[in-house]
Tab-separated table of C-alpha atoms and ligand atoms in Angstrom:
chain	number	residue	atom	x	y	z
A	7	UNK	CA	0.000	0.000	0.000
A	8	UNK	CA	1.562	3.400	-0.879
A	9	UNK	CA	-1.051	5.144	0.122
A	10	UNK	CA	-0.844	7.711	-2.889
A	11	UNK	CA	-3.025	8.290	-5.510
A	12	UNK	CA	-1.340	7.294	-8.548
A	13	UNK	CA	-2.230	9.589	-11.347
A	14	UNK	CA	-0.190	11.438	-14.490
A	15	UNK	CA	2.263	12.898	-12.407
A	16	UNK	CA	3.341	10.103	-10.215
A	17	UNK	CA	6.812	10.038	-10.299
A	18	UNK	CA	8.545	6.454	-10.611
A	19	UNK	CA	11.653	5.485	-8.343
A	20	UNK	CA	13.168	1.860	-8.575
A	21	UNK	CA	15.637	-0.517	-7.613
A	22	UNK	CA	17.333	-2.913	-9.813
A	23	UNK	CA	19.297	-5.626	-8.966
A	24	UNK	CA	19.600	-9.488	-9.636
A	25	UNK	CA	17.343	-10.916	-7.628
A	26	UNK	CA	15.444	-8.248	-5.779
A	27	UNK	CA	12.363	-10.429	-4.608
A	28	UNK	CA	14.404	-10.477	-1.043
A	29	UNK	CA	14.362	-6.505	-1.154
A	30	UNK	CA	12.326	-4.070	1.673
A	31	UNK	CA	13.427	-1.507	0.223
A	32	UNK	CA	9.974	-0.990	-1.864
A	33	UNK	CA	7.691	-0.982	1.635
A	34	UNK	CA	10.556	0.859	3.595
A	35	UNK	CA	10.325	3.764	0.296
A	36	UNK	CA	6.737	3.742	-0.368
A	37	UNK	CA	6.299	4.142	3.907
A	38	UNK	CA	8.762	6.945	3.650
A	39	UNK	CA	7.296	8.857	0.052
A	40	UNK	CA	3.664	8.624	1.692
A	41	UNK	CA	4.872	10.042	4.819
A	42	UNK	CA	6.619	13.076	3.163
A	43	UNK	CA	3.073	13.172	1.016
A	44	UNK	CA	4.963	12.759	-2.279
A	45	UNK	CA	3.198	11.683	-5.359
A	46	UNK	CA	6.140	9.288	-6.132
A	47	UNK	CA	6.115	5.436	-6.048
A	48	UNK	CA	9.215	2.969	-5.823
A	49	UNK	CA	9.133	-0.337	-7.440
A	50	UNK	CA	11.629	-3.324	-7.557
A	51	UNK	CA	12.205	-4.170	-11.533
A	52	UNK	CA	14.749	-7.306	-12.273
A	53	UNK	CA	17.339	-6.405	-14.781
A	54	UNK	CA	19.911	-9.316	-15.709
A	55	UNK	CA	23.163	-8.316	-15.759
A	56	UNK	CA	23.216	-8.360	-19.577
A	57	UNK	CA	20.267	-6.014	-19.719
A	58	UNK	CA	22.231	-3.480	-17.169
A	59	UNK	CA	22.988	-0.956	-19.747
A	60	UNK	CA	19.491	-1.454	-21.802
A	61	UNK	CA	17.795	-0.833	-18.385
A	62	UNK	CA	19.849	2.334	-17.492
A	63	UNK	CA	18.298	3.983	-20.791
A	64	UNK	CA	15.161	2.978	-19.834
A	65	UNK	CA	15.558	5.315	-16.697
A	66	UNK	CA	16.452	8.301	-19.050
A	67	UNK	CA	13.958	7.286	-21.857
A	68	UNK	CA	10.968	7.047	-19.176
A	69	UNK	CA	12.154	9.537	-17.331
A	70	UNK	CA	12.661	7.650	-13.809
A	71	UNK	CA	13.033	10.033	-11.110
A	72	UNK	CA	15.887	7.976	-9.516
A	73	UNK	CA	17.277	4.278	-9.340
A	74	UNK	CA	18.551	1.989	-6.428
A	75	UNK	CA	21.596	-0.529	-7.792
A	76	UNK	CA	22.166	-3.794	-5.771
A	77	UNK	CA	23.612	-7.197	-6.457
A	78	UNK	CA	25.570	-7.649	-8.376
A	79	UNK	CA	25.204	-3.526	-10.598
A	80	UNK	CA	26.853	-1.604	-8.488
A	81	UNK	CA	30.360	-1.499	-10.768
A	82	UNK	CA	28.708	-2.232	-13.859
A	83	UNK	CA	26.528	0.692	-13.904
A	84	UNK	CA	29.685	2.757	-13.760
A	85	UNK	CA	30.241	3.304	-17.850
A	86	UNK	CA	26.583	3.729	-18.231
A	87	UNK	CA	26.356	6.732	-16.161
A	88	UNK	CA	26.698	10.424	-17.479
A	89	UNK	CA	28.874	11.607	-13.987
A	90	UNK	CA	28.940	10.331	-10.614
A	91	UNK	CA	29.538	12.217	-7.362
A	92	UNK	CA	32.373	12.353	-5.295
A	93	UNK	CA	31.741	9.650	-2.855
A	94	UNK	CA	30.804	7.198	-5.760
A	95	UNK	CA	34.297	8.159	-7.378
A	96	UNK	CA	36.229	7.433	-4.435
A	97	UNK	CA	34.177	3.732	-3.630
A	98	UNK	CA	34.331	2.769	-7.439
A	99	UNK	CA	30.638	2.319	-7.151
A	100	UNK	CA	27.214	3.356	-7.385
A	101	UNK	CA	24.060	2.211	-5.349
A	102	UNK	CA	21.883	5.163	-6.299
A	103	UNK	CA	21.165	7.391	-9.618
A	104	UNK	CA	19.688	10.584	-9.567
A	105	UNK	CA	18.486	11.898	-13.259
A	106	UNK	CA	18.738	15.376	-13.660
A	107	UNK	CA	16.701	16.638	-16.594
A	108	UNK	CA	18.394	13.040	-18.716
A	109	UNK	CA	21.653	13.204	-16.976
A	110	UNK	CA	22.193	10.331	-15.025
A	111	UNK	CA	24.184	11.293	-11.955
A	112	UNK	CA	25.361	8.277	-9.790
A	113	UNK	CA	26.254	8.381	-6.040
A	114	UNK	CA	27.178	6.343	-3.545
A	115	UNK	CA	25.018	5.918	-0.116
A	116	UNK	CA	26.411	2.605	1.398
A	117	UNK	CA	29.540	3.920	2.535
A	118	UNK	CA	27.689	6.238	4.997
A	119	UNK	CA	24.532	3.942	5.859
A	120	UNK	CA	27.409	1.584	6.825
A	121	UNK	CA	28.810	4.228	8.922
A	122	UNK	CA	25.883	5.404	10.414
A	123	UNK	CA	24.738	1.987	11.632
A	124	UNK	CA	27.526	1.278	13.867
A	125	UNK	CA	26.073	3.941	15.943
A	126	UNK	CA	29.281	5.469	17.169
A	127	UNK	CA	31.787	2.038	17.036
A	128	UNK	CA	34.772	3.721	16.815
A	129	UNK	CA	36.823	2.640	13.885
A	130	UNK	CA	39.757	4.029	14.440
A	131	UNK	CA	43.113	2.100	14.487
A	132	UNK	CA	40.575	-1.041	14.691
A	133	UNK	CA	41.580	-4.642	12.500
A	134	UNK	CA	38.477	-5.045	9.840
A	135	UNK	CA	37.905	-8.184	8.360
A	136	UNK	CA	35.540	-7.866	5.290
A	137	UNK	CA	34.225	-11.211	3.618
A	138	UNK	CA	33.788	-10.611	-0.003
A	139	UNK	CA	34.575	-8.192	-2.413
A	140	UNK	CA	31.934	-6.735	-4.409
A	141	UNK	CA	30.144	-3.784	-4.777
A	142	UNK	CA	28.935	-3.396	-0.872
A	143	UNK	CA	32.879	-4.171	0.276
A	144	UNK	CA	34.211	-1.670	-1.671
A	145	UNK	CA	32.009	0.605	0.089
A	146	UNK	CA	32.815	-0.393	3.427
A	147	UNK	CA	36.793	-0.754	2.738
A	148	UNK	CA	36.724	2.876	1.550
A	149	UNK	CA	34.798	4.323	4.247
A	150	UNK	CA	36.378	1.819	7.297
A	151	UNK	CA	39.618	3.695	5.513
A	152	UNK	CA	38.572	7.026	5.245
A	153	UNK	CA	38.014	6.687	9.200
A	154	UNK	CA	41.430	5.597	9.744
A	155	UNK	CA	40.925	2.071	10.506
A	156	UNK	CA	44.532	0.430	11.683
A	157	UNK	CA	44.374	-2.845	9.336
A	158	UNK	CA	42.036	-3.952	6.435
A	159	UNK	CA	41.942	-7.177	5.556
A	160	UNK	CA	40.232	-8.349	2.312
A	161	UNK	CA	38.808	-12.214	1.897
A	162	UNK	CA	37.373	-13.059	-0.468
A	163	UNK	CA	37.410	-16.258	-3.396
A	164	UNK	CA	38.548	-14.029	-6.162
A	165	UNK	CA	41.647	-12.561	-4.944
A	166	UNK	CA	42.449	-10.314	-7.958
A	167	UNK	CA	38.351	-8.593	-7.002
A	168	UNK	CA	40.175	-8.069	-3.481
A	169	UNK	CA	43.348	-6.840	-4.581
A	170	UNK	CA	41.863	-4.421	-6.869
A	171	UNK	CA	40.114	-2.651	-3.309
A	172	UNK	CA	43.000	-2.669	-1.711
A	173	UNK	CA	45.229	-1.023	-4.074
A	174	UNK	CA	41.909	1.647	-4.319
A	175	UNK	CA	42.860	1.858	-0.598
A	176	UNK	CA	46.440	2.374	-1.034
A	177	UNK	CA	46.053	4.882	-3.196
A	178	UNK	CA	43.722	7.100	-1.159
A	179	UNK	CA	45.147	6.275	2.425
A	180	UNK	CA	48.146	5.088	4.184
A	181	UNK	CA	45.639	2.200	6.256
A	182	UNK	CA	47.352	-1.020	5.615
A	183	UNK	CA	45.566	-3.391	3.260
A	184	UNK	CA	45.448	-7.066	2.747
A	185	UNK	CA	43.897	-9.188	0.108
A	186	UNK	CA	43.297	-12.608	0.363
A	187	UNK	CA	41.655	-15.856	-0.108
A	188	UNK	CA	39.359	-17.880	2.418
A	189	UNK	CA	41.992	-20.504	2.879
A	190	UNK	CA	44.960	-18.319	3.244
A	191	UNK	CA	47.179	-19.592	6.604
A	192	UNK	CA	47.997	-15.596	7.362
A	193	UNK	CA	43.928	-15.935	8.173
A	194	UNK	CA	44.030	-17.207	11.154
A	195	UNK	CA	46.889	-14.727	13.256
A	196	UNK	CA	44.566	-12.051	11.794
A	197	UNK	CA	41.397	-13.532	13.479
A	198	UNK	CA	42.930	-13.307	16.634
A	199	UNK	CA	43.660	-9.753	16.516
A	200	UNK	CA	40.687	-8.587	14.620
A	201	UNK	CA	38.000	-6.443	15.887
A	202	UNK	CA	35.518	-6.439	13.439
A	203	UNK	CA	34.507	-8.977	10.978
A	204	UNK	CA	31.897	-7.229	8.055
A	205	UNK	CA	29.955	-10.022	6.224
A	206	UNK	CA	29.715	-8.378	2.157
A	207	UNK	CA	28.822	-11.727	0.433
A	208	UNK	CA	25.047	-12.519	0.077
A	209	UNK	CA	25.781	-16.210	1.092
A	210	UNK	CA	23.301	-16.773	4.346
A	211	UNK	CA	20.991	-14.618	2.730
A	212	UNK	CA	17.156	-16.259	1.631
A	213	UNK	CA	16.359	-18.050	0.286
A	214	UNK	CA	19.229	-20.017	1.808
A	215	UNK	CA	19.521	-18.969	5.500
A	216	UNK	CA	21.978	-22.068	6.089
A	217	UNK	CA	24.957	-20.924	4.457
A	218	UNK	CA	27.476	-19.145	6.182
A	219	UNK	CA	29.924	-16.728	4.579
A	220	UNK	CA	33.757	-18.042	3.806
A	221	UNK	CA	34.428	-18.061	8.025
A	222	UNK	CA	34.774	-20.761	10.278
A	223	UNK	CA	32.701	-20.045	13.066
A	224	UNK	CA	35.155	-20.717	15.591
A	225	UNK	CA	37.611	-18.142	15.124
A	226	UNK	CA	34.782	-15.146	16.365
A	227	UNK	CA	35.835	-14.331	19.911
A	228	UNK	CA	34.444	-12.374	22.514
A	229	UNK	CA	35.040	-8.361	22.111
A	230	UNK	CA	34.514	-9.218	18.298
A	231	UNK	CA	32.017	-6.793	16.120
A	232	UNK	CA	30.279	-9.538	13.916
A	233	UNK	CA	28.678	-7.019	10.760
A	234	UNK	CA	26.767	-8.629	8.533
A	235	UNK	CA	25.101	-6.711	5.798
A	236	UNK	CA	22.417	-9.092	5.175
A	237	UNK	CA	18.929	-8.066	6.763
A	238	UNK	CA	17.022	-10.798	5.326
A	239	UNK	CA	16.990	-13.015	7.605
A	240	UNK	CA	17.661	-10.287	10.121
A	241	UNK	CA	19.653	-12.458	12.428
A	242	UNK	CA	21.936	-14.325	9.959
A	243	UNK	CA	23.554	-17.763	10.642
A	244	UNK	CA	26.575	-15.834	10.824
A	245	UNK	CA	25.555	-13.428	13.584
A	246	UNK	CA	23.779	-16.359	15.468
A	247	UNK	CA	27.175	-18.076	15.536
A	248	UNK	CA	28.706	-15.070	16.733
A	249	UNK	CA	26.985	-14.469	19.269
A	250	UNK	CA	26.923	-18.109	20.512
A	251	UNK	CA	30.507	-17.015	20.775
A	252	UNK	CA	30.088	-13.689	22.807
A	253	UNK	CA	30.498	-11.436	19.965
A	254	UNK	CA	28.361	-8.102	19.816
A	255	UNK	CA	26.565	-8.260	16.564
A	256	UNK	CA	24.927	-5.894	14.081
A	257	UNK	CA	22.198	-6.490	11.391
A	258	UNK	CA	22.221	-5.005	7.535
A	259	UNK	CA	18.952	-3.579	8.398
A	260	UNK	CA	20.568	-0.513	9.934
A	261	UNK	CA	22.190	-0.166	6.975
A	262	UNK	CA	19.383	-0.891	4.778
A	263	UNK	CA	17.804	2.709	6.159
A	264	UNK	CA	20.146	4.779	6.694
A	265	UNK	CA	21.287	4.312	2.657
A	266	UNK	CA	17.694	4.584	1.867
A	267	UNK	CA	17.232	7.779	3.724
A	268	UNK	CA	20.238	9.209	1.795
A	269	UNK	CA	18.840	8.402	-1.615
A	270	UNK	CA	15.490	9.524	-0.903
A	271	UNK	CA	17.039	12.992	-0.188
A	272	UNK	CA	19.094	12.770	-3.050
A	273	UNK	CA	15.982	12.344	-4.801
A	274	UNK	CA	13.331	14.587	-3.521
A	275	UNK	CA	15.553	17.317	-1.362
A	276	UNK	CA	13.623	16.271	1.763
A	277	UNK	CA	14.317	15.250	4.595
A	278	UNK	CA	13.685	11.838	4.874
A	279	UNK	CA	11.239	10.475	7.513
A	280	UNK	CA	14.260	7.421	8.795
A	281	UNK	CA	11.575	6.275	12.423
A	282	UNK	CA	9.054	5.656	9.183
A	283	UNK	CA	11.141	3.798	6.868
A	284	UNK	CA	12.373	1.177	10.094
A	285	UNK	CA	8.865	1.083	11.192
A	286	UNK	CA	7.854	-0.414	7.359
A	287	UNK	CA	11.087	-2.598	6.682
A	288	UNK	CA	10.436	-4.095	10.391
A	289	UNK	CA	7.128	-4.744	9.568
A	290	UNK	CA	8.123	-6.249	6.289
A	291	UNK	CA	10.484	-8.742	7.831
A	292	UNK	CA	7.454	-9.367	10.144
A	293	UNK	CA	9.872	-7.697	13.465
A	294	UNK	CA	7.871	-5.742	15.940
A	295	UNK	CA	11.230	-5.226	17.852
A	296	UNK	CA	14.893	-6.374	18.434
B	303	NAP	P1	28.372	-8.160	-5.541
B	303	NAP	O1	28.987	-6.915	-6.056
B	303	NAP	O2	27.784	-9.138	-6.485
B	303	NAP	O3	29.496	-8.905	-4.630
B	303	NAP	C1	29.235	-10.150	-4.031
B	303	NAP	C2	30.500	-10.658	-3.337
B	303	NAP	O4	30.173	-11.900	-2.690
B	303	NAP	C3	31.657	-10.942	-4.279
B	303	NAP	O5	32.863	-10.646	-3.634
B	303	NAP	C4	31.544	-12.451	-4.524
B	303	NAP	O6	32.774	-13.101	-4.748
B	303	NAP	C5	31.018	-12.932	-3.176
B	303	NAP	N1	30.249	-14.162	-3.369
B	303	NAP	C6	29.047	-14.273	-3.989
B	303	NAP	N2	28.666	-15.569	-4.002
B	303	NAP	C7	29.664	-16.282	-3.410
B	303	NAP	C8	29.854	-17.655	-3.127
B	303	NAP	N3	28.954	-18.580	-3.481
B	303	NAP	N4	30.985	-18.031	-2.489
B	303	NAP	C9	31.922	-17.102	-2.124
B	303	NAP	N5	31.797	-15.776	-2.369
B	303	NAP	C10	30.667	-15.370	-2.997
B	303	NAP	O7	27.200	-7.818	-4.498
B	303	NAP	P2	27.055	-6.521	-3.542
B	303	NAP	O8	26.270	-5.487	-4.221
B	303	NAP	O9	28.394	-6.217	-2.993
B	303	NAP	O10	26.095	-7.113	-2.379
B	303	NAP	C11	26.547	-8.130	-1.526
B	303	NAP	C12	25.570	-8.370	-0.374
B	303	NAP	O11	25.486	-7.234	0.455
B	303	NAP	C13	24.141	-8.692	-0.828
B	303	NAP	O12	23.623	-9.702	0.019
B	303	NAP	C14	23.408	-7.386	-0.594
B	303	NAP	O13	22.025	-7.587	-0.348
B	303	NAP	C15	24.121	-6.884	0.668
B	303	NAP	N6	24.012	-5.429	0.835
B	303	NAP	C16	23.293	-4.945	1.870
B	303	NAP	C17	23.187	-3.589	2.056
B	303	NAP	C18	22.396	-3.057	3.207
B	303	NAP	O14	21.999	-1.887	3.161
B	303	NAP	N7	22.179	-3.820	4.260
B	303	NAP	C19	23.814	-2.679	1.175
B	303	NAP	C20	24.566	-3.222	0.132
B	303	NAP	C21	24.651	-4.596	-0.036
B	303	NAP	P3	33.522	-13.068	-6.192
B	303	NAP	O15	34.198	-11.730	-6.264
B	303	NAP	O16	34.471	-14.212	-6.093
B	303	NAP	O17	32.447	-13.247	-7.236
């Protein structure tokens, strides 16, 4: 229910990804567009990755007020685009595109929804693990840098998708970066001194809730942060191990918003109504609290 009357002027915001049946994002914008009183609806559309660049004409051709990018579009989108803002430049990719008058303009909102969800963890001189290597880790490498973490260390199965972050991150900061596989011996002196451990992959994610991300459970230790970007289920087999294992933990759902928020300003100038949009992605998941 948007709770809008669609008519002529509606204006049309999506998301496109491969899959996107998982996504809240449509109740969590719709909640937040009626709130505001816009006459703007946001819908989920699957584009194949082949059809990326067919797609990203549709938005200028129908005139789209604005997309959403997830798995796996966030680097692919990059050589469609007309420009893309600073923060999107710096990450090497885009989860949001504003059009301006045809002008596709894309930015980059995960960095600071990552940010904002860890709710004043300090990440400063701190060891970061990040599993995976896509699109969302590039994102949190690059901001986990630009906050002067102490150590970065980049796993993920292909090693050349890691490296190429964490030369990104040698180039912008002086944060020590590693990139390596799952299997890699180094892994498991780094476990014990790490601090954080930030889940990227979509593996535990539904419609698979079983699978855990390339980890083994047993090196999480108490005073770990366990991260996992994933908000569907909210509590992961990941963070359930963790905190079997006394680690703190931290859902994607966070996350989820607090990009969502960003875009929607992006989009409309307004302020965006953030108590709303948890309200209608808890009640999506079917949380009432947690
Ligand atoms: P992406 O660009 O496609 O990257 C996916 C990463 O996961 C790649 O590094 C890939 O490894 C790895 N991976 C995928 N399947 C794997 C498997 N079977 N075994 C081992 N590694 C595997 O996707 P993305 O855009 O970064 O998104 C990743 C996840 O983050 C998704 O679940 C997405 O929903 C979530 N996310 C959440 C938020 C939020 O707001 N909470 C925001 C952004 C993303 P290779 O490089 O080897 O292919």
């Amino acid at each position: 229910m948007t709770g809008i009357n669609i008519s002529a002027g509606t204006r049309v915001a999506a998301l496109l990804g491969y899959p996107v049946g998982h996504s809240v994002s449509p109740a969590m914008m719709n909640a937040a567009m009626a709130k505001l009183g816009l006459n703007m609806v946001y819908v989920a559309l699957e584009v194949r990755p082949a059809d990326l660049p067919a797609a990203i004409d549709g938005v200028r051709s129908l005139g789209l007020t604005g997309v959403n990018l997830t798995i796996p579009h966030k680097e692919a989108v990059l050589p469609c685009l007309d420009a893309v803002s600073d923060d999107a430049r710096v990450i090497g990719a885009v989860n949001t595109i504003v059009n301006q008058d045809g002008r596709l303009i894309g930015h980059n909102t995960d960095g600071r929804g990552f940010l904002a969800a860890l709710e004043g963890y300090r990440l400063n001189g701190k060891c970061v693990v990040i599993l995976g290597a896509g699109g969302a880790a590039r994102a949190v490498a690059v901001t986990c840098a630009l906050q002067s973490t102490g150590e970065i260390v980049l796993v993920n199965r292909t090693r050349e998708r890691a490296l190429a972050i964490a030369e990104r991150i040698t180039d912008l900061t002086r944060v020590k970066t590693l990139a390596l596989v799952p299997d890699a011996e180094e892994l498991s002196q780094i476990y014990r001194r790490a601090d954080l451990v930030v889940n990227t992959t979509p593996l535990g994610m539904e419609p698979e809730p079983e699978r855990l991300p390339p980890i083994d459970p047993d090196v999480l230790h108490p005073g770990m942060l366990v991260y996992d970007l994933i908000y569907r289920p909210v509590r992961t087999r990941l963070l359930q191990e963790a905190e079997q294992r006394g680690c703190r933990t931290i859902s994607g759902l966070g996350m989820l918003v607090y990009q969502g928020a960003l875009a929607l300003q992006l989009w409309t100038g307004e302020k965006a109504p953030v108590e709303t949009m948890w309200e209608a992605a808890r009640r999506e998941l079917g949380i009432m609290s947690f």
